[in-house]
Coordinates of C-alpha atoms and ligand atoms in Angstrom, one line a residue:
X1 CA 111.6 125.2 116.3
X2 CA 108.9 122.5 117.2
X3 CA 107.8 120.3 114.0
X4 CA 104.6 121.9 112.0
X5 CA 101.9 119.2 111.4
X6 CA 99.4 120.2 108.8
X7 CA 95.7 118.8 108.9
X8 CA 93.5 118.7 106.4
X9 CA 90.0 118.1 107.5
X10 CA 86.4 119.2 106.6
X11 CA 84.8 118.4 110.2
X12 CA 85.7 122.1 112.3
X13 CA 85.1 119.2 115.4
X14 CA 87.5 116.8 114.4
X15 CA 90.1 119.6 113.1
X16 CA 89.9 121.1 116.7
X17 CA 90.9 118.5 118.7
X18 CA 93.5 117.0 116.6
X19 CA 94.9 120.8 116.5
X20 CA 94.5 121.1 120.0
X21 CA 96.2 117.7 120.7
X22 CA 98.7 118.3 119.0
X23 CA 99.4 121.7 120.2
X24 CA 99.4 120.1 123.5
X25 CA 102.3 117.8 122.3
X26 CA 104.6 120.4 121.3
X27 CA 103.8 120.6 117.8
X28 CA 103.2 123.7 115.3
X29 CA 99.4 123.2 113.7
X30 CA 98.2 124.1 110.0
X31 CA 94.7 123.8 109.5
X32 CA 93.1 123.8 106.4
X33 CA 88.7 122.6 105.6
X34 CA 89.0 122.2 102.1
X35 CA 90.7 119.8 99.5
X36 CA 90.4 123.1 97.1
X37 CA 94.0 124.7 96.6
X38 CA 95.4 122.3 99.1
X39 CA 98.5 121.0 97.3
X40 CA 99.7 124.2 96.4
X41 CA 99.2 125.0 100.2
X42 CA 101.1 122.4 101.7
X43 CA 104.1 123.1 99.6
X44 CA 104.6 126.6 100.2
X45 CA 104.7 125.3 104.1
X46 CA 108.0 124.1 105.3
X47 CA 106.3 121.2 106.9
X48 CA 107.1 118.4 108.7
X49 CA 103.8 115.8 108.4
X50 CA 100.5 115.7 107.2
X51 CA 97.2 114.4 108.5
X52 CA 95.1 114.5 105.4
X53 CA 91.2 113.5 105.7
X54 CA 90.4 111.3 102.5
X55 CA 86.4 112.6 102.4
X56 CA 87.1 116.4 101.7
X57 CA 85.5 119.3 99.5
X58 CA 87.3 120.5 96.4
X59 CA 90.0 118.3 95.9
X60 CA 89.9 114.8 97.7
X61 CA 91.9 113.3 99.9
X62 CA 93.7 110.4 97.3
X63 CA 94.1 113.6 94.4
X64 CA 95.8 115.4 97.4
X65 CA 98.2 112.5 98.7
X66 CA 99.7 111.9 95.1
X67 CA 100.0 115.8 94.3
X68 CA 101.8 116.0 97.6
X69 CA 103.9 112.9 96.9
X70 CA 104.5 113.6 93.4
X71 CA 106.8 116.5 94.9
X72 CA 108.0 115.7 98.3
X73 CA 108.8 113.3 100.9
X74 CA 106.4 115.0 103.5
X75 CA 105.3 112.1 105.2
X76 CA 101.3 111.6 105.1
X77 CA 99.2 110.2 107.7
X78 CA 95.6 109.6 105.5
X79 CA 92.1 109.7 107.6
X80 CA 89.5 107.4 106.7
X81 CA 86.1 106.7 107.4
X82 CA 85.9 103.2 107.4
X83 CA 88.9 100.5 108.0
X84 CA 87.8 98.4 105.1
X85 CA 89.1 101.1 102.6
X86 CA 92.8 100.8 104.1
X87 CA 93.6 97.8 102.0
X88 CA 91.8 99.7 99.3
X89 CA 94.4 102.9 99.5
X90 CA 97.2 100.5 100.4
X91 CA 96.9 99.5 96.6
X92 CA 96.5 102.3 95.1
X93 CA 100.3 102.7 96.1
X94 CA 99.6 106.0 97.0
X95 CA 102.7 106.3 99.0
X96 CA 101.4 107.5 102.2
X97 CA 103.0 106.9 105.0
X98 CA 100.6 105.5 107.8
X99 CA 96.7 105.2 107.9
X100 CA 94.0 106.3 110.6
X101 CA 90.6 105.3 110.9
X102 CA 87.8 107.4 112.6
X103 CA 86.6 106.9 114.7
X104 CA 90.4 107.9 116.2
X105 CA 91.8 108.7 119.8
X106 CA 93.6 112.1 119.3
X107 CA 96.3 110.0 121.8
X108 CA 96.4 107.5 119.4
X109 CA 97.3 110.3 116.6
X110 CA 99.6 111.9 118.1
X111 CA 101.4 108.9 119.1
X112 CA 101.3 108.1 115.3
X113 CA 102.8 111.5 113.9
X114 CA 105.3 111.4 116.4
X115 CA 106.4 107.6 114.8
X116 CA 106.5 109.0 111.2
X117 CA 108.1 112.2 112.2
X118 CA 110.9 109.6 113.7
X119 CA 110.8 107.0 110.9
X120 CA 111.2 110.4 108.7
X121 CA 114.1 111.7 110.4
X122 CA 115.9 108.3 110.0
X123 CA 115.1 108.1 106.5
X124 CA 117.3 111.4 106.1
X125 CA 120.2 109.4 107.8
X126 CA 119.0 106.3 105.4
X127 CA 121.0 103.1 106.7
X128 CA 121.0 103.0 110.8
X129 CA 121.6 99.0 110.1
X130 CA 124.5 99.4 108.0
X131 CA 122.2 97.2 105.2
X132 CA 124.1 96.7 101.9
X133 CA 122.5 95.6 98.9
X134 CA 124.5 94.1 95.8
X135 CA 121.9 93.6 93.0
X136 CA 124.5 92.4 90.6
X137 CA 126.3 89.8 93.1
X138 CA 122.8 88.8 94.4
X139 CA 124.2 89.9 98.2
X140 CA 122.9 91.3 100.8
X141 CA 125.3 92.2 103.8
X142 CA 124.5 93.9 107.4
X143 CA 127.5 95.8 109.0
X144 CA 129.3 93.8 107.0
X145 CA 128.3 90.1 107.4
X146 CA 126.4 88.3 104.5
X147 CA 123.0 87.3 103.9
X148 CA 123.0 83.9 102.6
X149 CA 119.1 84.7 101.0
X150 CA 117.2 83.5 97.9
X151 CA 116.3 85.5 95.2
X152 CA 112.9 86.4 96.4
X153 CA 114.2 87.0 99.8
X154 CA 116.3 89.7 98.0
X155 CA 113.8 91.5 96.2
X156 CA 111.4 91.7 99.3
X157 CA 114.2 93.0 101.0
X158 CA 115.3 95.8 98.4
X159 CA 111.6 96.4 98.3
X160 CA 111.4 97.5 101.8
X161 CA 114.3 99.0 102.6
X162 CA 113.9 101.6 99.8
X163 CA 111.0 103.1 101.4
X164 CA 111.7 102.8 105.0
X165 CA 108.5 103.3 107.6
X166 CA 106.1 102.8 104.3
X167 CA 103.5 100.1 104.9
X168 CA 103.5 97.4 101.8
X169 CA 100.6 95.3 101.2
X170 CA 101.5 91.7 100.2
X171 CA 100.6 92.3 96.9
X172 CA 102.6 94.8 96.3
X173 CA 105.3 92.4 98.1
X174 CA 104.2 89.9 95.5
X175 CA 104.5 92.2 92.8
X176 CA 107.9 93.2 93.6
X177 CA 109.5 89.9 94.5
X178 CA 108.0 87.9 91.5
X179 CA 109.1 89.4 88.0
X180 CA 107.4 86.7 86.3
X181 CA 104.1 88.0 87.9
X182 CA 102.3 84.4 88.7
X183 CA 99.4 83.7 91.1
X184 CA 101.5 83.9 94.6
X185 CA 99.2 83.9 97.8
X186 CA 99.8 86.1 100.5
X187 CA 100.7 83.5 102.7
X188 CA 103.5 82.6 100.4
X189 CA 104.9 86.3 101.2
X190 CA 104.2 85.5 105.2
X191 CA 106.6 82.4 104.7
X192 CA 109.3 84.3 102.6
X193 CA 108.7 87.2 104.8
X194 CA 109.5 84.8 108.4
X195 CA 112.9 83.3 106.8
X196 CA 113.9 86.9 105.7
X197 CA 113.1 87.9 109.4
X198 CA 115.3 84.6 110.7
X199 CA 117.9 85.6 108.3
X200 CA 118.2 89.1 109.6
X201 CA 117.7 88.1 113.1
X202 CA 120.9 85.4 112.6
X203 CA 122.6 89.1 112.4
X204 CA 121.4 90.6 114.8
X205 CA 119.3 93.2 113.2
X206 CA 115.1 92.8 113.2
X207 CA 114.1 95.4 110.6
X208 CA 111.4 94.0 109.3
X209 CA 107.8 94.9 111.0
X210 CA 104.2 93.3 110.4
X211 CA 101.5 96.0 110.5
X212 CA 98.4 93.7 111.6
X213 CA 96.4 93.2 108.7
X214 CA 98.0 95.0 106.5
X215 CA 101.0 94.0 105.6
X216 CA 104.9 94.9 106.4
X217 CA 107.2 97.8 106.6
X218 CA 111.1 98.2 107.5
X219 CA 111.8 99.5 110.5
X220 CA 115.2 100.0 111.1
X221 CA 116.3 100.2 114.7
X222 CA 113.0 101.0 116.5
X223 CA 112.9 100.1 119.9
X224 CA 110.6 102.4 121.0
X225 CA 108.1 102.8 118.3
X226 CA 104.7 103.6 119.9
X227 CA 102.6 102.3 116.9
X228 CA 100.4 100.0 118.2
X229 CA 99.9 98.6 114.6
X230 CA 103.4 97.0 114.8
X231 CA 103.8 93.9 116.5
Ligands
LIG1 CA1 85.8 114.6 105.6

């Protein structure tokens, strides 16, 4: 049976042609106007992604993602209005799994639900790349060859890889790498972030993806990820 994708959006325009998109792709559609009653909802449908419209009646769209997330894994694609409020949501940590800003391309959306649906399936089968991480022995290995990394590089690393496909901010990069929680700039987390990369690369693996202007996520084994945030 095709994947069901459930969208929550107020706008009966924009609900249309993302259902009718996504019909078009192959996928089962949920629709749903209203934030009201919409947790509940999702779970009683064996789903397999959510496009959920931040802006909604009843309940809205951030009350919606945490109920959701509190629960499941459903991956959750969140609609916003404007592009600023991404970094906003990204640290509220709300543990969605991709963000869209309107105005959209339906192409564009489909393109993304199909990546998550991907990075979701993956997740099930959690360590394509063979990464093992020894928290007591400060070690990381990949298919068996060790990481000679530094304690930062670590935690960035275990970061990540925990939630693979998930979007981190570089403060919340900073957060988790630095126990000690001083004033780190985000550049600080590029640099740590490119040896990690060089490290990984030294082993032939390249997990590691920077979603522009965001921030990173773990990607392992992607080749063909359509996201056009991922460079
Ligand atoms: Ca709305």
């Amino acid at each position: 049976m095709s994947a069901l994708v459930l969208v929550i959006e107020d706008e009966p325009k924009i609900a249309a042609l993302l259902r009718d998109y996504l019909v078009a792709a192959g996928y089962r559609v949920g629709l749903r106007d209203t934030g009201a009653g919409a947790i509940d909802w999702v779970h009683e449908q064996a789903a397999d992604a959510l496009l959920l419209d931040l802006m909604l009646p009843g309940t809205d769209g951030l009350a919606i993602c945490r109920g959701v997330r509190a629960r499941s894994d459903l991956p959750i694609l969140m609609i916003t209005a404007r592009v600023e409020e991404i970094d906003r949501l990204l640290g509220l940590e709300l543990g969605a799994d991709d963000y869209i800003c309107k105005p959209f391309s339906p192409r564009e959306v489909v393109a993304r639900v199909r990546a998550v649906l991907r990075r979701a399936s993956m997740r099930a089968d959690p360590q394509p790349d063979a990464l093992e991480l020894d928290d007591e022995r400060f070690e990381a290995r990949v298919r068996g060859c060790r990481l000679d990394l530094t304690p930062v590089e670590l935690r960035l690393l275990r970061k990540l890889s925990r939630q693979p496909g998930r979007v981190h901010s570089r403060a919340q990069l900073i957060d988790a790498a630095y126990e000690d929680h001083r004033v780190v700039s985000e550049r600080t987390v590029d640099s740590h972030i490119k040896n990690l990369r060089r490290k990984l690369a030294e082993v032939g693996v390249d997990p590691i993806a920077s979603v522009y202007g965001v921030g990173y996520r773990y990607e392992p084994d992607l080749p063909d990820d359509a996201s056009t945030r991922s460079t």
